[in-house]
JSON list of C-alpha atoms in Angstrom, two decimals:
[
{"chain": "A", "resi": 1291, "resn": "UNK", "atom": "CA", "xyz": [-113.43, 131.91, -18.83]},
{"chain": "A", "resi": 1292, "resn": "UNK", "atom": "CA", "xyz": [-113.38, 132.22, -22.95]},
{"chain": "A", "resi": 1293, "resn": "UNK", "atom": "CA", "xyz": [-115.20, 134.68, -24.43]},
{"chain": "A", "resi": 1294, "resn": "UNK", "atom": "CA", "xyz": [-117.75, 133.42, -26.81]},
{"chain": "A", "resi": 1295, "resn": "UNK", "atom": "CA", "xyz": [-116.67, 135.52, -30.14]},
{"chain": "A", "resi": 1296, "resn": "UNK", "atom": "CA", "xyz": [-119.74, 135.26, -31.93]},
{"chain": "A", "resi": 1297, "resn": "UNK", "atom": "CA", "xyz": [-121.06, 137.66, -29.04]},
{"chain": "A", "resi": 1298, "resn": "UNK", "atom": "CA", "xyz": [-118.62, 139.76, -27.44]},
{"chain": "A", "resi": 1299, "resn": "UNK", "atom": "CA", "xyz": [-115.25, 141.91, -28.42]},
{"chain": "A", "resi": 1300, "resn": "UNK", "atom": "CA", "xyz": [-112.54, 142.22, -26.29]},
{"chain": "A", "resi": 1301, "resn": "UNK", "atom": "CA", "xyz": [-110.68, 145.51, -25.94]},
{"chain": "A", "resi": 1302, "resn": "UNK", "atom": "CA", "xyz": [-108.01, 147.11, -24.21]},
{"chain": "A", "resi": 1303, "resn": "UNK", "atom": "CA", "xyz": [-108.39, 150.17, -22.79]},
{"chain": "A", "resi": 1304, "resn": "UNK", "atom": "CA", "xyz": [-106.29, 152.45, -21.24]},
{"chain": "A", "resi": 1305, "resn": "UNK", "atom": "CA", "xyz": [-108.12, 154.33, -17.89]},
{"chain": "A", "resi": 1306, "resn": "UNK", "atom": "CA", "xyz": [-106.70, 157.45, -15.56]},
{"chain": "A", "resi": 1307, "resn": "UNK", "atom": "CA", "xyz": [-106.01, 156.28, -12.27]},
{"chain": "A", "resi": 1308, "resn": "UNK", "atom": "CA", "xyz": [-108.42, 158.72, -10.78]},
{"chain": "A", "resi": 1309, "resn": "UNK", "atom": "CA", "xyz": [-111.34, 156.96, -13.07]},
{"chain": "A", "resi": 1310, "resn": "UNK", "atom": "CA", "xyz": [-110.45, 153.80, -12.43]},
{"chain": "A", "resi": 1311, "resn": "UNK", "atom": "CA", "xyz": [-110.75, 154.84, -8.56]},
{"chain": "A", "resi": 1312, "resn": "UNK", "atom": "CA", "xyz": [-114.08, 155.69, -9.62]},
{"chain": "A", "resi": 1313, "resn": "UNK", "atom": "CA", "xyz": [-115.09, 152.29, -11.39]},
{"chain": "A", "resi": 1314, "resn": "UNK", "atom": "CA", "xyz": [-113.54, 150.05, -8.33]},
{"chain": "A", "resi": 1315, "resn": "UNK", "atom": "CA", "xyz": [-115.94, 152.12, -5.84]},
{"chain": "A", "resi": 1316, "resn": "UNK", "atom": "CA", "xyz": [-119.14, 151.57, -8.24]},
{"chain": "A", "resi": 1317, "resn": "UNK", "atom": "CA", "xyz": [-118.12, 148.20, -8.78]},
{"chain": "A", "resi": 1318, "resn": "UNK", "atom": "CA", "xyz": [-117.86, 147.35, -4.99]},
{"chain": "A", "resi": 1319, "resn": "UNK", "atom": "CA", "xyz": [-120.96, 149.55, -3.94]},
{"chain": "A", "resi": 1320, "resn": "UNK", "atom": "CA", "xyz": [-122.79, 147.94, -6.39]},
{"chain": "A", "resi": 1321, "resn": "UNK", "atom": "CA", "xyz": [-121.75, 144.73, -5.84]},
{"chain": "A", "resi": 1322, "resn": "UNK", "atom": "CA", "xyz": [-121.12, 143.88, -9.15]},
{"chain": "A", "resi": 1323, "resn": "UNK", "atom": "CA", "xyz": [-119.28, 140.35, -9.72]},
{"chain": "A", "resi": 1324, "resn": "UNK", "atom": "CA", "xyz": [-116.12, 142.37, -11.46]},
{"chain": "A", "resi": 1325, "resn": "UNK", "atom": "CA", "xyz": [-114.70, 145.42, -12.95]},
{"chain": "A", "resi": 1326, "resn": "UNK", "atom": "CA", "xyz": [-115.88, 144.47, -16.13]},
{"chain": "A", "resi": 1327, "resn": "UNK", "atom": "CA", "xyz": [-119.49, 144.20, -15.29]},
{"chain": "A", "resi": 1328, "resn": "UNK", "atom": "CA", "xyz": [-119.15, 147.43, -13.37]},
{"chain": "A", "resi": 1329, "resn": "UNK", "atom": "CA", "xyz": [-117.63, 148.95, -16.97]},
{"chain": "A", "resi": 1330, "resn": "UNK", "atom": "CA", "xyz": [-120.58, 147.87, -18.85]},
{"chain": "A", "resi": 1331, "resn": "UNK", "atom": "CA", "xyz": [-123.33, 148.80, -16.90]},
{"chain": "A", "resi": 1332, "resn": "UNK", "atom": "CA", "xyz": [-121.81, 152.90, -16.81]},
{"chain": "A", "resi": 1333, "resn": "UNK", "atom": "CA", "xyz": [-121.12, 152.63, -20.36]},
{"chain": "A", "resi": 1334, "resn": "UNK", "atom": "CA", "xyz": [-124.59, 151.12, -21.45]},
{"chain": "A", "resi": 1335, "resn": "UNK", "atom": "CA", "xyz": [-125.68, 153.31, -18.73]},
{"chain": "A", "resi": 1336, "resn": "UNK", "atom": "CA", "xyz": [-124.17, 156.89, -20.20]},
{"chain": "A", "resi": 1337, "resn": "UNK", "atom": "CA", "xyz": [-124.92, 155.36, -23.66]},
{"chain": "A", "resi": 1338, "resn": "UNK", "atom": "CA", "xyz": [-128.99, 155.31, -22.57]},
{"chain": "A", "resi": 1339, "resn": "UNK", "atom": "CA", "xyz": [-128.98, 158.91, -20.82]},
{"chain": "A", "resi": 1340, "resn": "UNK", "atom": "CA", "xyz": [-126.87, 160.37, -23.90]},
{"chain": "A", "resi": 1341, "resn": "UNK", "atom": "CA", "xyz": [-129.48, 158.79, -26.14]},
{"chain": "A", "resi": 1342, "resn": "UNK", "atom": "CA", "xyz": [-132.73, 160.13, -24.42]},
{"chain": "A", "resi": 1343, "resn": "UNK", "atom": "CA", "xyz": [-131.40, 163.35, -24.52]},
{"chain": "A", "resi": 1344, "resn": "UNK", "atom": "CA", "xyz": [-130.85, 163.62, -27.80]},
{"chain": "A", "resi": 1345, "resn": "UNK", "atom": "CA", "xyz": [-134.54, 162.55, -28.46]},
{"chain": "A", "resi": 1346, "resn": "UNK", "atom": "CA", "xyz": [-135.57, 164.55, -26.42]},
{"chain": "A", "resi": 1347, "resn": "UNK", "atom": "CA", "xyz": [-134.06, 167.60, -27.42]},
{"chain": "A", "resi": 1348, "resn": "UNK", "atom": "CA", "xyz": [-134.43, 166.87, -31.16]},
{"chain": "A", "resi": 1349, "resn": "UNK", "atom": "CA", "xyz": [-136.64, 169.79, -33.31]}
]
């Protein structure tokens, strides 16, 4: 499957076993089509929460 440029960026990144453990078993208990979708939705995911905090605990 291409990757439509205009859209997307591919990168490489480099995982510790241990997390990648961790991705597989979201990724399969979420029955998520692949390891990429499962990568997105915990990074857009931490993104959010990290986000909200900091509004939250703005002064």
């Amino acid at each position: 499957m291409a990757v439509d440029k205009t859209k997307n960026t591919q990168i490489l990144v480099t995982f510790p076993n241990e997390l990648v453990e961790r991705i597989e078993r979201y990724w399969h208990e979420n029955k998520l089509k692949n390891r990429n979708e499962a990568i997105r939705e915990l990074v857009s995911f931490a993104l959010e929460q990290k986000e909200n905090y900091r509004d939250n605990n703005q002064m």
